[in-house]
Amino acid sequence: MTSRQNVHIEGDRRTGKTSLVLEVCARLRNITLLHVDFMLVKNIDDMRGRLVDGLSKVSLHAGVFERLVKALAHLRPTVSVNPATGEPTLSVAPAGDARPDGKSLVELLEFTRAGFSGKRPVIFFDEFQDVLKIPNAKTLLAILRSSIQNHHDCVYIYSGSSRSDMDSVFRDPDSPFFKSAIPVPVGTIERKDFVPFLIGKFKQGGRTASVDIINALLDMVSDNPGDSQELCNCLWETTENDATLVSADIENALSLIFAREFKYFEQVIDSATPIQKKCLHGIAALDGVGVYSNRFFELTGVHNPGTITKAIKRLQDNRIVHSSGKKLVFASPFLKLWLLRNPHF
């Protein structure tokens, strides 16, 4: 960011992408950070509302809230008071016929660029790939890109959890954002560093964890940092001080996670078709590989590759599984582990 290069953060879900950006920005001086999360964004109005919400928070702390309200007068802003904090909040009416083409988004970015004198704006678009799901996404991206490319005094950070979608934004030659940001990969933590770190954390709390136990734990979550943290927290909750951790303790910790996540598991199963359920069990059993193999056909009873492709696409659209290299990976490894232990569902 000190070189003013725009970057896009690559990495699977729960690998710490957002935390990394926020931590780095917190350590930098003389910047103004605008963080906007576009997860499940529906349309341009929704995008604009999220931008306005982020801008109102930043403007309030920077002392330019009134200037923002005046700048957005043509968007019919409404100022209200957050009952929890007592601070003013800002919202705008749906665009309707008023500039539904993305130009109002550009105006908001222009305010961010010029509205905070003396500090460099850093604009962080989180889950940016979800912009692709809104109507006329390519036109919108072209409008945004035509403006952003002139913002030499700003730094733009784009983060997303879908590698394929982020690739289509930044690596597809037909995309307006083609090669417009430097890729920064964020992955798992190497075990040579992560295993002793976790052992040390358990030791600080009076629990003894062996290398084998930590490796078994990391195997279950495919080394994902966020999922590792969740499992470790539950392992902590379900064991006593001075305990030496064993495999049965991990199973007890998983049982606690399964109980907490059961509503989600139930929702996935209830919303899936019979074919999709069979595919879920097959993907879990084969660890996401060989979905067109004879073994997969035997496990699922589904032999038509076209039917399997259709079911998997629906599971991907619903963010239950996603592609990672040549594998299909569950968004929640705990759903996979639960399916393996509950084949009757």
mmCIF file of C-alpha atoms in Angstrom:
data_model
loop_
_atom_site.group_PDB
_atom_site.id
_atom_site.type_symbol
_atom_site.label_atom_id
_atom_site.label_comp_id
_atom_site.label_asym_id
_atom_site.label_seq_id
_atom_site.Cartn_x
_atom_site.Cartn_y
_atom_site.Cartn_z
ATOM 1 C CA MET A 1 0.000 0.000 0.000
ATOM 2 C CA THR A 2 2.907 2.341 0.517
ATOM 3 C CA SER A 3 3.642 1.974 -3.214
ATOM 4 C CA ARG A 4 0.026 2.895 -4.022
ATOM 5 C CA GLN A 5 -0.497 -0.308 -5.980
ATOM 6 C CA ASN A 6 -4.008 -1.710 -6.119
ATOM 7 C CA VAL A 7 -4.125 -5.339 -4.969
ATOM 8 C CA HIS A 8 -6.544 -8.215 -4.966
ATOM 9 C CA ILE A 9 -6.358 -10.720 -2.137
ATOM 10 C CA GLU A 10 -6.709 -14.344 -3.215
ATOM 11 C CA GLY A 11 -7.690 -17.100 -0.821
ATOM 12 C CA ASP A 12 -10.374 -19.526 0.273
ATOM 13 C CA ARG A 13 -12.956 -18.636 2.880
ATOM 14 C CA ARG A 14 -11.835 -18.179 6.493
ATOM 15 C CA THR A 15 -8.148 -17.913 5.689
ATOM 16 C CA GLY A 16 -7.884 -14.508 7.357
ATOM 17 C CA LYS A 17 -8.042 -12.241 4.312
ATOM 18 C CA THR A 18 -10.221 -9.565 5.905
ATOM 19 C CA SER A 19 -8.350 -9.675 9.209
ATOM 20 C CA LEU A 20 -5.054 -9.319 7.362
ATOM 21 C CA VAL A 21 -6.166 -6.190 5.501
ATOM 22 C CA LEU A 22 -7.683 -4.577 8.589
ATOM 23 C CA GLU A 23 -4.594 -5.332 10.688
ATOM 24 C CA VAL A 24 -2.215 -3.905 8.098
ATOM 25 C CA CYS A 25 -4.333 -0.766 7.702
ATOM 26 C CA ALA A 26 -4.523 -0.323 11.466
ATOM 27 C CA ARG A 27 -0.722 -0.130 11.553
ATOM 28 C CA LEU A 28 -0.463 2.472 8.813
ATOM 29 C CA ARG A 29 -0.536 6.184 9.520
ATOM 30 C CA ASN A 30 -2.208 8.942 7.538
ATOM 31 C CA ILE A 31 -4.732 6.767 5.754
ATOM 32 C CA THR A 32 -8.523 6.724 5.736
ATOM 33 C CA LEU A 33 -9.919 3.209 5.337
ATOM 34 C CA LEU A 34 -13.305 2.653 3.694
ATOM 35 C CA HIS A 35 -14.292 -1.006 4.187
ATOM 36 C CA VAL A 36 -17.316 -2.189 2.201
ATOM 37 C CA ASP A 37 -18.491 -5.810 2.310
ATOM 38 C CA PHE A 38 -20.315 -6.886 -0.862
ATOM 39 C CA MET A 39 -21.207 -10.383 0.319
ATOM 40 C CA LEU A 40 -24.544 -11.422 -1.253
ATOM 41 C CA VAL A 41 -25.038 -7.952 -2.735
ATOM 42 C CA LYS A 42 -28.294 -7.909 -4.715
ATOM 43 C CA ASN A 43 -28.190 -4.942 -7.094
ATOM 44 C CA ILE A 44 -26.749 -1.474 -7.679
ATOM 45 C CA ASP A 45 -29.030 0.070 -5.048
ATOM 46 C CA ASP A 46 -27.705 -2.435 -2.528
ATOM 47 C CA MET A 47 -24.109 -1.651 -3.521
ATOM 48 C CA ARG A 48 -24.753 2.051 -3.169
ATOM 49 C CA GLY A 49 -26.403 1.607 0.217
ATOM 50 C CA ARG A 50 -23.397 -0.307 1.505
ATOM 51 C CA LEU A 51 -21.021 2.335 0.197
ATOM 52 C CA VAL A 52 -23.057 5.094 1.841
ATOM 53 C CA ASP A 53 -23.153 3.193 5.132
ATOM 54 C CA GLY A 54 -19.389 2.715 5.098
ATOM 55 C CA LEU A 55 -18.782 6.325 4.100
ATOM 56 C CA SER A 56 -21.065 7.667 6.822
ATOM 57 C CA LYS A 57 -19.108 5.796 9.499
ATOM 58 C CA VAL A 58 -15.755 6.958 8.165
ATOM 59 C CA SER A 59 -16.991 10.524 7.672
ATOM 60 C CA LEU A 60 -18.350 10.695 11.204
ATOM 61 C CA HIS A 61 -15.004 9.749 12.708
ATOM 62 C CA ALA A 62 -13.139 12.065 10.353
ATOM 63 C CA GLY A 63 -15.384 15.026 11.180
ATOM 64 C CA VAL A 64 -16.764 15.457 7.654
ATOM 65 C CA PHE A 65 -20.204 13.901 8.133
ATOM 66 C CA GLU A 66 -22.056 17.133 7.326
ATOM 67 C CA ARG A 67 -19.999 17.570 4.171
ATOM 68 C CA LEU A 68 -20.987 14.057 3.082
ATOM 69 C CA VAL A 69 -24.671 14.771 3.664
ATOM 70 C CA LYS A 70 -24.448 17.902 1.491
ATOM 71 C CA ALA A 71 -22.515 16.067 -1.215
ATOM 72 C CA LEU A 72 -25.248 13.429 -1.417
ATOM 73 C CA ALA A 73 -28.166 15.877 -1.386
ATOM 74 C CA HIS A 74 -29.312 14.797 -4.879
ATOM 75 C CA LEU A 75 -29.583 11.203 -3.614
ATOM 76 C CA ARG A 76 -32.157 12.213 -0.994
ATOM 77 C CA PRO A 77 -30.168 11.189 2.099
ATOM 78 C CA THR A 78 -31.876 10.426 5.392
ATOM 79 C CA VAL A 79 -30.076 10.991 8.679
ATOM 80 C CA SER A 80 -31.151 8.951 11.677
ATOM 81 C CA VAL A 81 -29.693 8.045 15.049
ATOM 82 C CA ASN A 82 -28.347 4.617 15.907
ATOM 83 C CA PRO A 83 -30.148 3.756 19.178
ATOM 84 C CA ALA A 84 -27.255 1.541 20.310
ATOM 85 C CA THR A 85 -24.462 4.096 19.844
ATOM 86 C CA GLY A 86 -26.312 7.403 19.753
ATOM 87 C CA GLU A 87 -24.363 8.304 16.613
ATOM 88 C CA PRO A 88 -25.962 9.586 13.412
ATOM 89 C CA THR A 89 -26.311 7.206 10.473
ATOM 90 C CA LEU A 90 -26.938 7.958 6.837
ATOM 91 C CA SER A 91 -28.990 6.166 4.204
ATOM 92 C CA VAL A 92 -30.233 7.055 0.735
ATOM 93 C CA ALA A 93 -33.454 6.266 -1.067
ATOM 94 C CA PRO A 94 -33.481 3.578 -3.779
ATOM 95 C CA ALA A 95 -32.397 5.025 -7.089
ATOM 96 C CA GLY A 96 -35.493 4.130 -9.068
ATOM 97 C CA ASP A 97 -35.113 6.134 -12.263
ATOM 98 C CA ALA A 98 -32.295 8.228 -10.783
ATOM 99 C CA ARG A 99 -29.021 6.929 -12.164
ATOM 100 C CA PRO A 100 -29.519 3.173 -11.887
ATOM 101 C CA ASP A 101 -26.444 2.710 -14.096
ATOM 102 C CA GLY A 102 -23.717 2.910 -11.464
ATOM 103 C CA LYS A 103 -22.784 6.575 -11.878
ATOM 104 C CA SER A 104 -23.863 7.321 -8.314
ATOM 105 C CA LEU A 105 -21.339 4.725 -7.150
ATOM 106 C CA VAL A 106 -18.631 6.653 -8.956
ATOM 107 C CA GLU A 107 -19.747 9.838 -7.183
ATOM 108 C CA LEU A 108 -19.356 8.117 -3.826
ATOM 109 C CA LEU A 109 -15.860 6.979 -4.734
ATOM 110 C CA GLU A 110 -15.017 10.518 -5.826
ATOM 111 C CA PHE A 111 -16.105 11.811 -2.422
ATOM 112 C CA THR A 112 -13.872 9.225 -0.742
ATOM 113 C CA ARG A 113 -11.015 10.347 -2.933
ATOM 114 C CA ALA A 114 -11.377 14.058 -2.162
ATOM 115 C CA GLY A 115 -13.282 14.254 1.119
ATOM 116 C CA PHE A 116 -10.535 13.388 3.584
ATOM 117 C CA SER A 117 -7.834 15.993 3.197
ATOM 118 C CA GLY A 118 -4.364 15.110 4.401
ATOM 119 C CA LYS A 119 -4.918 11.347 4.423
ATOM 120 C CA ARG A 120 -4.575 8.784 1.675
ATOM 121 C CA PRO A 121 -7.835 6.926 0.992
ATOM 122 C CA VAL A 122 -7.680 3.127 1.100
ATOM 123 C CA ILE A 123 -10.847 1.569 -0.299
ATOM 124 C CA PHE A 124 -11.333 -2.078 0.642
ATOM 125 C CA PHE A 125 -13.984 -3.987 -1.306
ATOM 126 C CA ASP A 126 -14.589 -7.266 0.527
ATOM 127 C CA GLU A 127 -16.197 -10.288 -1.207
ATOM 128 C CA PHE A 128 -15.871 -8.340 -4.439
ATOM 129 C CA GLN A 129 -16.719 -11.366 -6.581
ATOM 130 C CA ASP A 130 -20.367 -11.145 -5.532
ATOM 131 C CA VAL A 131 -20.700 -8.030 -7.695
ATOM 132 C CA LEU A 132 -20.736 -10.479 -10.617
ATOM 133 C CA LYS A 133 -24.125 -11.773 -9.470
ATOM 134 C CA ILE A 134 -25.987 -8.480 -9.913
ATOM 135 C CA PRO A 135 -27.747 -7.563 -13.193
ATOM 136 C CA ASN A 136 -25.567 -5.962 -15.893
ATOM 137 C CA ALA A 137 -22.459 -6.700 -13.837
ATOM 138 C CA LYS A 138 -20.020 -6.321 -16.722
ATOM 139 C CA THR A 139 -21.354 -2.855 -17.584
ATOM 140 C CA LEU A 140 -21.138 -1.832 -13.944
ATOM 141 C CA LEU A 141 -17.567 -3.093 -13.668
ATOM 142 C CA ALA A 142 -16.645 -1.107 -16.772
ATOM 143 C CA ILE A 143 -18.084 2.072 -15.247
ATOM 144 C CA LEU A 144 -16.242 1.512 -11.978
ATOM 145 C CA ARG A 145 -12.983 0.680 -13.723
ATOM 146 C CA SER A 146 -13.130 3.782 -15.942
ATOM 147 C CA SER A 147 -13.270 5.900 -12.793
ATOM 148 C CA ILE A 148 -10.925 3.922 -10.556
ATOM 149 C CA GLN A 149 -8.110 3.910 -13.112
ATOM 150 C CA ASN A 150 -7.828 7.681 -12.638
ATOM 151 C CA HIS A 151 -7.693 7.518 -8.842
ATOM 152 C CA HIS A 152 -3.915 7.602 -8.588
ATOM 153 C CA ASP A 153 -4.104 9.054 -5.103
ATOM 154 C CA CYS A 154 -6.160 6.114 -3.769
ATOM 155 C CA VAL A 155 -5.348 2.495 -3.022
ATOM 156 C CA TYR A 156 -7.976 -0.110 -3.861
ATOM 157 C CA ILE A 157 -7.976 -3.532 -2.228
ATOM 158 C CA TYR A 158 -10.258 -6.270 -3.533
ATOM 159 C CA SER A 159 -10.823 -9.481 -1.630
ATOM 160 C CA GLY A 160 -12.902 -12.526 -2.484
ATOM 161 C CA SER A 161 -13.458 -16.117 -1.417
ATOM 162 C CA SER A 162 -14.260 -17.570 -4.842
ATOM 163 C CA ARG A 163 -11.037 -18.048 -6.761
ATOM 164 C CA SER A 164 -12.788 -18.776 -10.039
ATOM 165 C CA ASP A 165 -14.937 -15.645 -9.828
ATOM 166 C CA MET A 166 -12.026 -13.457 -8.773
ATOM 167 C CA ASP A 167 -10.005 -14.888 -11.650
ATOM 168 C CA SER A 168 -12.791 -13.940 -14.057
ATOM 169 C CA VAL A 169 -12.586 -10.355 -12.772
ATOM 170 C CA PHE A 170 -8.815 -9.897 -12.720
ATOM 171 C CA ARG A 171 -7.392 -12.512 -15.097
ATOM 172 C CA ASP A 172 -9.937 -12.668 -17.910
ATOM 173 C CA PRO A 173 -8.746 -10.454 -20.813
ATOM 174 C CA ASP A 174 -12.375 -9.525 -21.516
ATOM 175 C CA SER A 175 -12.905 -8.170 -17.996
ATOM 176 C CA PRO A 176 -12.707 -4.393 -17.409
ATOM 177 C CA PHE A 177 -10.531 -5.133 -14.342
ATOM 178 C CA PHE A 178 -8.065 -7.330 -16.245
ATOM 179 C CA LYS A 179 -4.625 -6.993 -14.611
ATOM 180 C CA SER A 180 -5.740 -3.873 -12.753
ATOM 181 C CA ALA A 181 -4.492 -5.095 -9.369
ATOM 182 C CA ILE A 182 -1.547 -7.112 -8.113
ATOM 183 C CA PRO A 183 -2.531 -10.562 -6.810
ATOM 184 C CA VAL A 184 -1.630 -11.301 -3.189
ATOM 185 C CA PRO A 185 -2.300 -14.938 -2.242
ATOM 186 C CA VAL A 186 -3.403 -15.754 1.302
ATOM 187 C CA GLY A 187 -3.424 -19.438 2.150
ATOM 188 C CA THR A 188 -3.021 -21.814 5.017
ATOM 189 C CA ILE A 189 -0.293 -21.497 7.627
ATOM 190 C CA GLU A 190 2.599 -23.920 7.233
ATOM 191 C CA ARG A 191 2.452 -26.646 9.841
ATOM 192 C CA LYS A 192 6.077 -26.167 10.856
ATOM 193 C CA ASP A 193 4.905 -22.805 12.220
ATOM 194 C CA PHE A 194 1.269 -23.514 13.083
ATOM 195 C CA VAL A 195 1.681 -26.776 15.027
ATOM 196 C CA PRO A 196 4.134 -25.427 17.649
ATOM 197 C CA PHE A 197 2.060 -22.237 17.891
ATOM 198 C CA LEU A 198 -1.080 -24.211 18.769
ATOM 199 C CA ILE A 199 0.800 -26.486 21.152
ATOM 200 C CA GLY A 200 2.082 -23.385 22.911
ATOM 201 C CA LYS A 201 -1.387 -21.865 23.163
ATOM 202 C CA PHE A 202 -2.794 -25.028 24.750
ATOM 203 C CA LYS A 203 0.181 -25.152 27.116
ATOM 204 C CA GLN A 204 -0.509 -21.600 28.259
ATOM 205 C CA GLY A 205 -3.956 -22.775 29.327
ATOM 206 C CA GLY A 206 -2.731 -25.813 31.193
ATOM 207 C CA ARG A 207 -3.438 -28.415 28.505
ATOM 208 C CA THR A 208 -0.943 -30.723 26.862
ATOM 209 C CA ALA A 209 -1.309 -31.273 23.130
ATOM 210 C CA SER A 210 1.015 -33.549 21.188
ATOM 211 C CA VAL A 211 2.172 -32.996 17.626
ATOM 212 C CA ASP A 212 0.050 -35.968 16.535
ATOM 213 C CA ILE A 213 -3.096 -34.511 18.100
ATOM 214 C CA ILE A 214 -2.584 -31.119 16.483
ATOM 215 C CA ASN A 215 -1.863 -32.748 13.119
ATOM 216 C CA ALA A 216 -5.050 -34.805 13.422
ATOM 217 C CA LEU A 217 -7.000 -31.649 14.219
ATOM 218 C CA LEU A 218 -5.549 -29.798 11.230
ATOM 219 C CA ASP A 219 -6.236 -32.752 8.948
ATOM 220 C CA MET A 220 -9.924 -32.518 9.812
ATOM 221 C CA VAL A 221 -10.164 -28.881 8.704
ATOM 222 C CA SER A 222 -7.632 -29.043 5.840
ATOM 223 C CA ASP A 223 -5.397 -26.550 7.689
ATOM 224 C CA ASN A 224 -7.929 -23.723 7.333
ATOM 225 C CA PRO A 225 -6.966 -21.119 9.985
ATOM 226 C CA GLY A 226 -10.516 -20.008 10.796
ATOM 227 C CA ASP A 227 -11.867 -23.533 11.113
ATOM 228 C CA SER A 228 -8.801 -24.571 13.109
ATOM 229 C CA GLN A 229 -9.514 -21.760 15.551
ATOM 230 C CA GLU A 230 -13.141 -22.841 15.934
ATOM 231 C CA LEU A 231 -12.204 -26.458 16.593
ATOM 232 C CA CYS A 232 -9.464 -25.444 19.034
ATOM 233 C CA ASN A 233 -11.897 -23.201 20.916
ATOM 234 C CA CYS A 234 -14.364 -26.057 21.282
ATOM 235 C CA LEU A 235 -11.555 -28.407 22.295
ATOM 236 C CA TRP A 236 -10.673 -25.896 24.977
ATOM 237 C CA GLU A 237 -14.279 -25.668 26.175
ATOM 238 C CA THR A 238 -14.753 -29.425 26.421
ATOM 239 C CA THR A 239 -11.569 -30.271 28.323
ATOM 240 C CA GLU A 240 -10.372 -29.570 31.834
ATOM 241 C CA ASN A 241 -7.269 -27.782 33.060
ATOM 242 C CA ASP A 242 -4.184 -30.045 33.228
ATOM 243 C CA ALA A 243 -5.697 -32.383 30.620
ATOM 244 C CA THR A 244 -3.563 -34.276 28.130
ATOM 245 C CA LEU A 245 -5.535 -34.124 24.903
ATOM 246 C CA VAL A 246 -6.448 -37.364 23.138
ATOM 247 C CA SER A 247 -8.430 -38.288 20.030
ATOM 248 C CA ALA A 248 -11.634 -38.692 22.016
ATOM 249 C CA ASP A 249 -11.351 -35.041 23.078
ATOM 250 C CA ILE A 250 -11.374 -33.957 19.436
ATOM 251 C CA GLU A 251 -14.522 -36.004 18.866
ATOM 252 C CA ASN A 252 -16.157 -34.349 21.867
ATOM 253 C CA ALA A 253 -15.214 -30.937 20.507
ATOM 254 C CA LEU A 254 -16.705 -31.903 17.134
ATOM 255 C CA SER A 255 -19.914 -32.964 18.861
ATOM 256 C CA LEU A 256 -20.198 -29.487 20.348
ATOM 257 C CA ILE A 257 -19.694 -27.914 16.906
ATOM 258 C CA PHE A 258 -22.249 -30.286 15.382
ATOM 259 C CA ALA A 259 -24.796 -29.263 18.020
ATOM 260 C CA ARG A 260 -24.170 -25.573 17.368
ATOM 261 C CA GLU A 261 -24.248 -25.967 13.597
ATOM 262 C CA PHE A 262 -27.125 -28.433 13.361
ATOM 263 C CA LYS A 263 -29.609 -25.829 12.151
ATOM 264 C CA TYR A 264 -27.310 -25.070 9.222
ATOM 265 C CA PHE A 265 -26.768 -28.766 8.476
ATOM 266 C CA GLU A 266 -30.519 -29.338 8.616
ATOM 267 C CA GLN A 267 -31.131 -26.408 6.269
ATOM 268 C CA VAL A 268 -28.628 -27.806 3.742
ATOM 269 C CA ILE A 269 -30.200 -31.263 3.825
ATOM 270 C CA ASP A 270 -33.787 -30.005 3.692
ATOM 271 C CA SER A 271 -33.085 -27.716 0.723
ATOM 272 C CA ALA A 272 -31.210 -30.371 -1.281
ATOM 273 C CA THR A 273 -32.851 -32.704 -3.768
ATOM 274 C CA PRO A 274 -32.394 -36.475 -3.294
ATOM 275 C CA ILE A 275 -29.696 -36.471 -6.013
ATOM 276 C CA GLN A 276 -27.895 -33.520 -4.392
ATOM 277 C CA LYS A 277 -27.942 -35.298 -1.020
ATOM 278 C CA LYS A 278 -26.381 -38.388 -2.574
ATOM 279 C CA CYS A 279 -23.725 -36.247 -4.222
ATOM 280 C CA LEU A 280 -22.973 -34.501 -0.925
ATOM 281 C CA HIS A 281 -22.361 -37.837 0.770
ATOM 282 C CA GLY A 282 -20.243 -39.004 -2.163
ATOM 283 C CA ILE A 283 -18.151 -35.826 -2.178
ATOM 284 C CA ALA A 284 -17.601 -36.176 1.585
ATOM 285 C CA ALA A 285 -16.670 -39.856 1.312
ATOM 286 C CA LEU A 286 -14.147 -39.320 -1.510
ATOM 287 C CA ASP A 287 -12.768 -36.060 -0.107
ATOM 288 C CA GLY A 288 -13.939 -34.078 -3.119
ATOM 289 C CA VAL A 289 -12.123 -36.047 -5.843
ATOM 290 C CA GLY A 290 -13.258 -38.578 -8.447
ATOM 291 C CA VAL A 291 -16.865 -37.398 -8.698
ATOM 292 C CA TYR A 292 -17.173 -39.137 -12.070
ATOM 293 C CA SER A 293 -15.400 -42.313 -10.990
ATOM 294 C CA ASN A 294 -16.934 -45.767 -10.692
ATOM 295 C CA ARG A 295 -16.458 -45.529 -6.926
ATOM 296 C CA PHE A 296 -18.559 -42.347 -6.819
ATOM 297 C CA PHE A 297 -21.245 -44.046 -8.926
ATOM 298 C CA GLU A 298 -21.269 -46.991 -6.495
ATOM 299 C CA LEU A 299 -21.426 -44.813 -3.393
ATOM 300 C CA THR A 300 -24.192 -42.547 -4.641
ATOM 301 C CA GLY A 301 -26.153 -44.780 -6.975
ATOM 302 C CA VAL A 302 -26.034 -41.940 -9.494
ATOM 303 C CA HIS A 303 -24.473 -43.045 -12.788
ATOM 304 C CA ASN A 304 -25.347 -40.236 -15.204
ATOM 305 C CA PRO A 305 -22.454 -37.706 -15.418
ATOM 306 C CA GLY A 306 -24.831 -34.982 -16.620
ATOM 307 C CA THR A 307 -27.037 -35.463 -13.568
ATOM 308 C CA ILE A 308 -23.998 -35.298 -11.291
ATOM 309 C CA THR A 309 -22.756 -32.122 -13.006
ATOM 310 C CA LYS A 310 -26.151 -30.455 -12.588
ATOM 311 C CA ALA A 311 -26.367 -31.408 -8.908
ATOM 312 C CA ILE A 312 -22.840 -30.201 -8.162
ATOM 313 C CA LYS A 313 -23.442 -26.901 -9.940
ATOM 314 C CA ARG A 314 -26.486 -26.303 -7.757
ATOM 315 C CA LEU A 315 -24.462 -27.109 -4.638
ATOM 316 C CA GLN A 316 -21.816 -24.641 -5.801
ATOM 317 C CA ASP A 317 -24.419 -21.967 -6.552
ATOM 318 C CA ASN A 318 -25.740 -22.406 -3.012
ATOM 319 C CA ARG A 319 -22.171 -22.082 -1.646
ATOM 320 C CA ILE A 320 -22.228 -25.484 -0.026
ATOM 321 C CA VAL A 321 -19.179 -26.681 -1.957
ATOM 322 C CA HIS A 322 -16.676 -24.936 -4.197
ATOM 323 C CA SER A 323 -13.827 -25.916 -6.490
ATOM 324 C CA SER A 324 -10.264 -25.678 -5.240
ATOM 325 C CA GLY A 325 -7.873 -26.912 -7.874
ATOM 326 C CA LYS A 326 -9.100 -30.346 -8.915
ATOM 327 C CA LYS A 327 -11.055 -30.918 -5.719
ATOM 328 C CA LEU A 328 -14.497 -30.024 -4.483
ATOM 329 C CA VAL A 329 -14.263 -28.518 -1.012
ATOM 330 C CA PHE A 330 -17.046 -28.022 1.512
ATOM 331 C CA ALA A 331 -17.585 -24.412 2.577
ATOM 332 C CA SER A 332 -17.807 -25.847 6.078
ATOM 333 C CA PRO A 333 -15.499 -28.790 6.785
ATOM 334 C CA PHE A 334 -17.726 -29.542 9.749
ATOM 335 C CA LEU A 335 -20.621 -30.292 7.394
ATOM 336 C CA LYS A 336 -18.386 -32.813 5.643
ATOM 337 C CA LEU A 337 -17.371 -34.397 8.961
ATOM 338 C CA TRP A 338 -20.998 -34.481 10.100
ATOM 339 C CA LEU A 339 -22.098 -36.186 6.856
ATOM 340 C CA LEU A 340 -19.403 -38.835 7.276
ATOM 341 C CA ARG A 341 -20.735 -39.577 10.754
ATOM 342 C CA ASN A 342 -24.406 -39.434 9.699
ATOM 343 C CA PRO A 343 -24.749 -41.346 6.411
ATOM 344 C CA HIS A 344 -28.499 -41.859 6.962
ATOM 345 C CA PHE A 345 -29.280 -38.139 6.503
#
